[in-house]
């Protein structure tokens, strides 16, 4: 049996599978977790430890039709400035609960479009964050930058605040594809922004591109990747386009009859993958590429790669605090998500309360299964010794879990006393294999296509 028919037999071309940026995944969160849990978990962070912080800005100047991110369009600055005041209030609420000496390992601003904020607001918010939680000396500050929504003044403000990593949205360079996905952005503009970022001393530049967009063909995909390679990004996220119009209404604007089939998506991914690898990039997990000298590539080689709500990371801080509407926090005790609607979130903050509306407290085998899924997504293998030492699982129980997962993937995964692994030729099914370790998701579908 060839690989394609094996992949088809396990459902790669039909399934919808979670992207596993958490375990359990967000659809399994319940209203059992609220502001008091969030507050208690913040207070339990040990004095002098390192945490990471994600800040969500749910506004964009333009709403790209393909985008599934939680954001809303605004032509005026008024809602953004009001939201920025609420963020500062939220930061103060968090500061009041933190033990002394807590420092930041990573700070990430995402959205939406955080660069929609005027330079003065960028300075104020960064100042409020660093006053509440100072950056550690090896800390990293990264920002998602829409090349259409940035200028020298805002970049200067970000760099002065300490931004040392930037991520730009590219998606696809083909003007015809840009038109059908509602995101026009010339190669020249993207290049100019990449140069402006680098000219200010930011040495780590990530770019997001998509496969699976309407009208993409292997030739057009190759053309886009080759254009991207001329910008020499340090990291690339190659995401599969998720068509979820029932969640993101604006996606109905995309021509569904021009979408590549799942089999074609696999070819598009492979086309891009070969070009990145051929250009000397290391493959990182299921959908990232990085120059061998980049922190993510080094972490992957050293077995330090991790996965969080923002995707792959080399951050090992045990706590990630999310601020802003819909942001999710992770603690050793569980997950806590802020109210998804901006109005509900800021309403709580203005009342002096956190907006935590859902979450999950870890129970039973959650932490073991979370780490097994993360290890598959990062390293394509689960090391038995690590699980036994860290989670006190018996070798017998571990063997049982491995066998149960392997049963659904005959001849496609390897099980031994050392652990469980996915060989390189079968990496396309990684998320499906991960799902076999998911006690919550076994019978339920995720939102993203399996390929
Ligand atoms: C918050 S957005 C990007 C930040 C910034 N607003 C921009 O447009 O450049 C983060 C990334 O999510 C990815 N994304 C958005 N919608 C997606 C979808 N439907 N499927 C897959 N990836 C998607 C895009 O690659 C996008 O660059
Ligand atoms: S891709 Fe970026 S700019 Fe476009 S709607 Fe999504 S978050 Fe906003």
Coordinates of C-alpha atoms and ligand atoms in Angstrom, one line a residue:
X1 CA 0.0 0.0 0.0
X2 CA 1.4 3.4 -0.9
X3 CA 1.5 6.3 1.6
X4 CA -1.3 8.2 -0.2
X5 CA -3.8 5.3 0.2
X6 CA -2.6 4.7 3.8
X7 CA -3.2 8.4 4.5
X8 CA -6.7 8.2 2.9
X9 CA -7.6 5.0 4.8
X10 CA -7.1 6.7 8.2
X11 CA -9.2 9.6 7.0
X12 CA -6.6 12.4 6.4
X13 CA -8.5 13.7 3.5
X14 CA -11.9 13.8 5.3
X15 CA -11.2 14.5 8.9
X16 CA -11.4 17.8 10.8
X17 CA -8.9 17.7 13.7
X18 CA -7.9 20.2 16.4
X19 CA -4.6 22.1 16.0
X20 CA -3.7 21.1 19.6
X21 CA -2.5 24.5 20.9
X22 CA -3.8 23.2 24.3
X23 CA -5.1 20.0 25.8
X24 CA -7.9 19.8 26.5
X25 CA -8.7 22.0 23.5
X26 CA -10.8 25.2 24.0
X27 CA -14.1 23.7 22.9
X28 CA -13.9 21.5 26.0
X29 CA -13.6 24.4 28.4
X30 CA -16.6 24.9 30.7
X31 CA -18.1 27.7 32.7
X32 CA -16.9 26.0 35.8
X33 CA -13.8 28.2 35.8
X34 CA -14.4 31.9 36.7
X35 CA -12.7 35.1 37.9
X36 CA -12.0 33.7 41.4
X37 CA -10.0 30.7 40.0
X38 CA -8.1 33.1 37.7
X39 CA -7.3 35.4 40.6
X40 CA -6.3 32.5 42.9
X41 CA -4.0 31.0 40.2
X42 CA -2.3 34.3 39.7
X43 CA -1.7 34.7 43.4
X44 CA -0.2 31.2 43.5
X45 CA 2.6 32.1 41.1
X46 CA 5.8 31.8 43.2
X47 CA 7.7 35.0 44.0
X48 CA 10.7 35.6 41.8
X49 CA 9.5 33.2 39.0
X50 CA 9.2 33.9 35.3
X51 CA 5.9 34.0 33.5
X52 CA 4.8 34.9 29.9
X53 CA 2.2 37.3 28.8
X54 CA -0.1 37.4 25.7
X55 CA -2.0 40.5 24.9
X56 CA -4.9 40.4 22.5
X57 CA -6.0 43.5 20.5
X58 CA -9.3 42.5 18.7
X59 CA -9.3 45.3 16.1
X60 CA -8.3 45.7 12.5
X61 CA -8.5 48.6 10.1
X62 CA -9.6 46.2 7.3
X63 CA -11.2 42.8 7.7
X64 CA -9.6 40.3 5.4
X65 CA -12.2 37.8 4.2
X66 CA -10.1 34.7 4.8
X67 CA -9.4 35.5 8.4
X68 CA -10.7 33.4 11.2
X69 CA -9.1 35.4 14.1
X70 CA -11.3 37.0 16.8
X71 CA -11.3 40.6 15.7
X72 CA -13.6 43.4 14.5
X73 CA -13.1 46.2 12.0
X74 CA -12.9 49.8 13.0
X75 CA -12.2 52.9 10.9
X76 CA -11.8 55.2 13.9
X77 CA -9.3 55.2 16.8
X78 CA -11.9 55.8 19.5
X79 CA -12.7 52.1 20.3
X80 CA -9.0 51.2 20.2
X81 CA -8.0 54.0 22.6
X82 CA -10.9 53.1 25.0
X83 CA -9.8 49.4 24.8
X84 CA -6.2 50.5 25.6
X85 CA -7.4 52.2 28.8
X86 CA -9.1 48.9 29.8
X87 CA -6.0 46.9 29.1
X88 CA -4.0 49.2 31.4
X89 CA -6.7 48.6 34.1
X90 CA -6.5 44.9 33.5
X91 CA -2.7 45.0 33.9
X92 CA -3.2 46.8 37.3
X93 CA -5.6 44.1 38.5
X94 CA -3.1 41.4 37.6
X95 CA -0.2 43.3 39.2
X96 CA -2.1 43.6 42.5
X97 CA -2.3 39.8 42.7
X98 CA 1.3 38.9 41.7
X99 CA 3.9 38.0 44.3
X100 CA 7.1 40.2 44.3
X101 CA 9.9 39.7 41.9
X102 CA 7.9 38.0 39.1
X103 CA 9.5 38.6 35.7
X104 CA 8.5 38.3 32.1
X105 CA 10.1 35.5 30.0
X106 CA 8.0 36.3 26.8
X107 CA 5.7 39.1 25.9
X108 CA 3.6 38.6 22.7
X109 CA 1.1 41.1 21.3
X110 CA -1.4 39.6 18.8
X111 CA -4.8 40.0 17.5
X112 CA -6.3 41.3 15.4
X113 CA -3.8 44.0 14.7
X114 CA -1.9 45.4 17.7
X115 CA -0.1 47.8 15.4
X116 CA -3.4 49.6 14.9
X117 CA -2.6 51.3 18.2
X118 CA -1.0 54.8 17.8
X119 CA 2.6 55.2 18.9
X120 CA 1.7 57.0 22.1
X121 CA -0.6 54.1 23.1
X122 CA 2.0 51.5 22.3
X123 CA 4.4 53.4 24.6
X124 CA 1.8 53.6 27.4
X125 CA 0.7 50.0 27.3
X126 CA 4.3 48.7 27.1
X127 CA 5.2 50.9 30.0
X128 CA 2.2 49.7 32.1
X129 CA 3.2 46.0 31.4
X130 CA 6.9 46.4 32.3
X131 CA 6.0 48.4 35.4
X132 CA 3.8 45.6 36.6
X133 CA 6.1 42.7 35.4
X134 CA 9.6 43.7 34.4
X135 CA 11.2 41.9 31.5
X136 CA 13.9 39.3 32.5
X137 CA 17.3 39.9 30.9
X138 CA 16.9 37.1 28.3
X139 CA 13.2 38.0 27.7
X140 CA 11.7 38.3 24.2
X141 CA 9.0 40.7 23.1
X142 CA 7.2 39.8 19.9
X143 CA 4.5 41.6 18.0
X144 CA 2.2 40.6 15.1
X145 CA 2.6 43.3 12.4
X146 CA 0.2 43.8 9.5
X147 CA 2.4 45.3 6.8
X148 CA -0.5 47.5 5.7
X149 CA -0.9 48.9 9.2
X150 CA 2.5 50.1 10.3
X151 CA 4.7 53.1 9.8
X152 CA 8.1 54.4 11.0
X153 CA 6.7 56.1 14.1
X154 CA 4.8 53.0 15.4
X155 CA 7.8 50.8 14.6
X156 CA 10.1 53.2 16.5
X157 CA 7.8 53.1 19.5
X158 CA 7.7 49.2 19.4
X159 CA 11.5 49.0 19.2
X160 CA 12.0 51.6 21.9
X161 CA 9.7 49.5 24.1
X162 CA 11.9 46.5 23.6
X163 CA 10.3 44.6 20.7
X164 CA 13.0 42.1 19.5
X165 CA 10.9 39.8 17.4
X166 CA 8.4 40.6 14.8
X167 CA 5.8 38.6 12.8
X168 CA 4.4 39.8 9.6
X169 CA 1.3 38.4 7.9
X170 CA 1.9 37.6 4.2
X171 CA -0.6 34.8 3.4
X172 CA 0.1 34.7 -0.4
X173 CA 1.9 37.1 -2.8
X174 CA -0.2 36.4 -5.9
X175 CA -2.4 39.5 -6.6
X176 CA -5.2 37.4 -8.0
X177 CA -5.4 35.2 -4.9
X178 CA -5.1 38.3 -2.7
X179 CA -8.1 39.7 -4.4
X180 CA -10.3 36.7 -3.8
X181 CA -9.3 36.4 -0.2
X182 CA -9.8 40.1 0.5
X183 CA -6.3 40.9 1.4
X184 CA -4.3 43.1 -1.0
X185 CA -0.7 43.6 -0.1
X186 CA 2.0 44.1 -2.7
X187 CA 5.4 42.3 -2.6
X188 CA 7.1 45.7 -2.6
X189 CA 5.2 46.9 0.6
X190 CA 6.0 43.6 2.4
X191 CA 9.6 43.9 1.5
X192 CA 9.8 47.6 2.6
X193 CA 8.2 46.7 6.0
X194 CA 10.6 43.8 6.5
X195 CA 13.5 46.1 5.8
X196 CA 12.2 48.8 8.1
X197 CA 11.9 46.2 10.9
X198 CA 15.5 44.9 10.3
X199 CA 16.9 48.4 10.0
X200 CA 15.8 49.0 13.6
X201 CA 17.8 46.1 14.9
X202 CA 15.1 43.5 15.2
X203 CA 17.0 40.4 14.2
X204 CA 14.2 37.8 14.4
X205 CA 11.5 38.1 11.7
X206 CA 8.7 35.6 11.2
X207 CA 6.3 35.5 8.3
X208 CA 2.9 33.7 8.1
X209 CA 1.8 32.2 4.8
X210 CA -1.1 30.0 3.9
X211 CA -1.7 26.9 1.8
X212 CA -5.2 25.7 0.7
X213 CA -6.4 29.1 -0.5
X214 CA -8.8 29.4 -3.5
X215 CA -7.0 29.1 -6.9
X216 CA -3.7 28.1 -5.3
X217 CA -1.8 25.6 -7.6
X218 CA 1.6 24.1 -7.0
X219 CA 3.1 26.6 -9.4
X220 CA 1.5 29.6 -7.7
X221 CA 2.5 28.2 -4.3
X222 CA 6.1 27.8 -5.4
X223 CA 6.1 31.4 -6.8
X224 CA 4.8 32.8 -3.5
X225 CA 7.4 30.8 -1.4
X226 CA 10.2 31.9 -3.7
X227 CA 9.2 35.5 -3.3
X228 CA 9.0 35.0 0.5
X229 CA 12.5 33.5 0.5
X230 CA 13.9 36.7 -1.1
X231 CA 13.0 38.4 2.2
X232 CA 15.0 35.7 4.1
X233 CA 12.6 35.4 7.1
X234 CA 14.2 33.8 10.2
X235 CA 11.0 31.8 10.8
X236 CA 8.0 30.9 8.7
X237 CA 4.6 29.6 9.7
X238 CA 3.0 27.7 6.9
X239 CA -0.7 27.3 8.0
X240 CA -3.4 25.3 6.3
X241 CA -6.2 27.7 5.4
X242 CA -9.2 26.8 7.7
X243 CA -12.5 27.4 6.0
X244 CA -15.0 27.8 8.9
X245 CA -17.7 30.3 7.6
X246 CA -20.0 29.2 10.5
X247 CA -17.5 30.7 12.9
X248 CA -16.1 33.5 10.7
X249 CA -19.0 34.8 8.6
X250 CA -16.7 36.9 6.3
X251 CA -15.3 33.7 4.8
X252 CA -18.5 33.3 2.8
X253 CA -16.9 35.9 0.4
X254 CA -14.4 33.2 -0.7
X255 CA -15.3 31.1 -3.7
X256 CA -15.9 27.7 -2.3
X257 CA -15.8 26.1 -5.8
X258 CA -12.1 27.3 -6.2
X259 CA -10.8 25.7 -3.0
X260 CA -8.2 23.0 -3.4
X261 CA -9.2 19.5 -2.5
X262 CA -7.6 17.9 0.6
X263 CA -5.4 15.8 -1.7
X264 CA -4.3 19.1 -3.5
X265 CA -3.7 20.7 -0.1
X266 CA -1.2 18.0 0.7
X267 CA 0.6 18.7 -2.6
X268 CA 0.6 22.4 -1.9
X269 CA 2.1 21.8 1.5
X270 CA 4.7 19.5 0.1
X271 CA 5.6 22.0 -2.6
X272 CA 6.2 24.7 0.0
X273 CA 8.0 22.3 2.4
X274 CA 10.5 21.2 -0.3
X275 CA 11.3 24.8 -1.2
X276 CA 11.9 25.8 2.5
X277 CA 14.0 22.7 3.2
X278 CA 15.9 23.2 -0.1
X279 CA 16.7 26.8 1.0
X280 CA 18.3 25.5 4.2
X281 CA 15.5 25.9 6.7
X282 CA 14.9 23.4 9.4
X283 CA 11.4 21.9 9.7
X284 CA 9.9 22.7 13.0
X285 CA 6.9 20.6 14.2
X286 CA 4.0 20.3 11.7
X287 CA 3.9 23.7 10.1
X288 CA 6.9 25.9 10.9
X289 CA 10.3 26.4 9.3
X290 CA 13.3 28.2 10.8
X291 CA 16.9 29.1 9.9
X292 CA 19.2 26.6 11.8
X293 CA 20.6 29.5 13.8
X294 CA 17.1 30.7 15.0
X295 CA 16.0 30.1 18.6
X296 CA 13.1 27.9 17.5
X297 CA 15.4 25.6 15.5
X298 CA 17.9 25.4 18.3
X299 CA 15.1 24.5 20.8
X300 CA 13.8 21.8 18.4
X301 CA 17.3 20.3 18.1
X302 CA 17.7 20.3 21.9
X303 CA 14.2 18.9 22.6
X304 CA 13.0 22.2 24.1
X305 CA 10.3 23.0 21.6
X306 CA 6.9 23.6 23.2
X307 CA 3.4 24.4 22.0
X308 CA 1.1 27.1 23.3
X309 CA -1.9 29.1 22.1
X310 CA 0.3 31.2 19.8
X311 CA 1.8 28.0 18.2
X312 CA 5.4 26.8 18.6
X313 CA 7.7 28.4 21.1
X314 CA 11.0 27.9 22.9
X315 CA 9.5 29.4 26.0
X316 CA 9.5 27.1 29.0
X317 CA 7.8 29.4 31.6
X318 CA 5.1 27.3 33.4
X319 CA 2.5 30.2 33.3
X320 CA 1.1 32.1 30.3
X321 CA -1.2 35.0 31.3
X322 CA -3.6 36.2 28.6
X323 CA -4.9 39.7 28.7
X324 CA -7.6 41.3 26.6
X325 CA -10.9 39.9 25.2
X326 CA -10.9 36.1 24.5
X327 CA -7.3 35.7 25.7
X328 CA -6.5 32.3 27.3
X329 CA -4.2 31.8 30.3
X330 CA -2.4 28.6 31.2
X331 CA -1.4 27.8 34.8
X332 CA -0.1 24.6 36.4
X333 CA -3.6 24.2 37.7
X334 CA -5.5 24.7 34.4
X335 CA -6.7 27.1 31.7
X336 CA -8.8 30.3 32.1
X337 CA -10.3 32.2 29.2
X338 CA -11.4 35.8 29.2
X339 CA -14.9 36.7 27.9
X340 CA -14.7 36.3 24.1
X341 CA -16.9 39.4 23.4
X342 CA -15.0 42.7 23.7
X343 CA -18.0 44.4 25.4
X344 CA -18.3 41.7 28.1
X345 CA -14.6 41.7 28.7
X346 CA -14.2 45.4 29.2
X347 CA -17.5 45.6 31.2
X348 CA -15.9 43.3 33.8
X349 CA -12.6 45.1 33.9
X350 CA -14.4 48.5 34.3
X351 CA -16.2 46.9 37.3
X352 CA -12.8 46.0 38.8
X353 CA -13.2 42.3 38.0
X354 CA -11.6 39.8 35.8
X355 CA -13.8 38.6 32.9
X356 CA -12.8 34.9 33.0
X357 CA -15.8 33.1 31.6
X358 CA -14.6 29.6 30.8
X359 CA -11.7 27.2 31.4
X360 CA -10.6 23.9 32.7
X361 CA -9.0 22.6 35.9
X362 CA -6.6 19.7 35.2
X363 CA -7.8 16.4 36.5
X364 CA -6.8 12.7 36.2
X365 CA -4.5 12.0 33.3
X366 CA -4.9 15.5 31.8
X367 CA -1.3 16.6 32.3
X368 CA 0.1 13.3 31.1
X369 CA -2.0 13.4 27.9
X370 CA -1.3 17.1 27.4
X371 CA 2.4 16.4 27.4
X372 CA 2.1 13.3 25.2
X373 CA 0.2 15.4 22.6
X374 CA 2.6 18.3 22.9
X375 CA 5.6 15.9 22.4
X376 CA 4.0 14.5 19.3
X377 CA 3.2 17.9 17.8
X378 CA 6.8 19.1 18.6
X379 CA 9.1 16.1 18.3
X380 CA 6.9 13.5 16.6
X381 CA 7.7 11.1 19.5
X382 CA 6.8 10.4 23.1
X383 CA 9.7 9.3 25.3
X384 CA 8.4 6.7 27.8
X385 CA 11.1 7.5 30.4
X386 CA 10.0 11.2 30.5
X387 CA 6.4 10.3 31.0
X388 CA 7.1 7.8 33.8
X389 CA 9.5 10.1 35.6
X390 CA 7.3 13.3 35.3
X391 CA 3.8 11.9 35.6
X392 CA 4.3 8.8 37.7
X393 CA 2.4 6.7 35.1
X394 CA 3.2 3.0 35.3
X395 CA 5.0 1.4 32.3
X396 CA 1.9 -0.9 32.0
X397 CA -0.6 2.0 31.7
X398 CA 1.7 3.8 29.2
X399 CA 2.0 0.7 27.1
X400 CA -1.8 0.5 27.1
X401 CA -2.2 4.1 25.9
X402 CA 0.5 3.5 23.2
X403 CA -1.2 0.3 22.0
X404 CA -4.7 1.9 21.9
X405 CA -3.4 4.8 19.8
X406 CA -1.3 2.6 17.5
X407 CA -4.3 0.3 16.7
X408 CA -5.9 3.0 14.6
X409 CA -2.6 3.6 12.6
X410 CA -1.4 0.1 11.5
X411 CA 2.1 0.2 10.0
X412 CA 2.2 4.0 10.3
X413 CA 3.5 4.5 13.8
X414 CA 6.3 2.8 15.9
X415 CA 5.9 1.6 19.4
X416 CA 8.7 0.2 21.6
X417 CA 9.8 0.1 25.2
X418 CA 11.5 3.5 24.5
X419 CA 8.3 5.2 23.5
X420 CA 5.9 6.0 20.6
X421 CA 6.9 7.7 17.4
X422 CA 5.7 8.9 14.0
X423 CA 8.2 8.2 11.2
X424 CA 9.1 11.1 8.9
X425 CA 7.1 9.8 5.9
X426 CA 3.9 9.7 8.0
X427 CA 4.1 13.2 9.6
X428 CA 1.0 14.4 7.7
X429 CA -1.1 12.4 10.1
X430 CA 0.5 13.9 13.3
X431 CA -2.6 15.7 14.5
X432 CA -4.7 12.6 13.9
X433 CA -2.3 10.5 15.9
X434 CA -2.4 13.2 18.6
X435 CA -6.1 12.9 18.7
X436 CA -5.8 9.3 19.6
X437 CA -4.3 10.4 22.9
X438 CA -7.1 12.9 23.5
X439 CA -9.6 11.5 26.0
X440 CA -12.0 14.4 25.4
X441 CA -11.9 14.5 21.6
X442 CA -11.9 10.9 20.6
X443 CA -15.4 11.0 19.2
X444 CA -15.6 14.7 18.3
X445 CA -14.4 16.6 15.2
X446 CA -12.1 19.6 15.4
X447 CA -12.5 22.7 13.3
X448 CA -9.4 22.5 11.1
X449 CA -9.0 20.2 8.1
X450 CA -6.6 17.3 9.0
X451 CA -4.4 18.5 6.1
Ligands
LIG1 C1 -3.9 37.7 13.9 S1 -3.4 37.2 12.3 C2 -2.1 38.3 11.7 C3 -1.7 39.6 12.3 C4 -2.0 40.8 11.4 N1 -3.3 41.3 11.7 C5 -1.8 40.6 10.0 O1 -2.9 40.5 9.3 O2 -0.7 40.5 9.5 C6 -2.4 35.8 12.6 C7 -2.4 34.8 11.4 O3 -3.4 33.9 11.5 C8 -3.5 33.2 10.3 N2 -4.9 33.0 9.9 C9 -5.9 33.8 10.0 N3 -7.0 33.2 9.5 C10 -6.7 32.0 9.2 C11 -7.5 30.9 8.6 N4 -8.7 31.0 8.3 N5 -6.8 29.7 8.4 C12 -5.5 29.6 8.8 N6 -4.7 30.6 9.2 C13 -5.3 31.8 9.4 C14 -2.9 34.1 9.2 O4 -1.7 33.5 8.6 C15 -2.5 35.3 10.0 O5 -1.3 35.9 9.6
LIG2 S1 -5.5 38.8 8.8 FE1 -4.8 40.3 10.3 S2 -5.6 42.3 9.4 FE2 -6.7 40.7 8.4 S3 -8.6 40.4 9.5 FE3 -7.1 38.9 10.3 S4 -6.2 39.9 12.0 FE4 -7.2 41.5 10.8

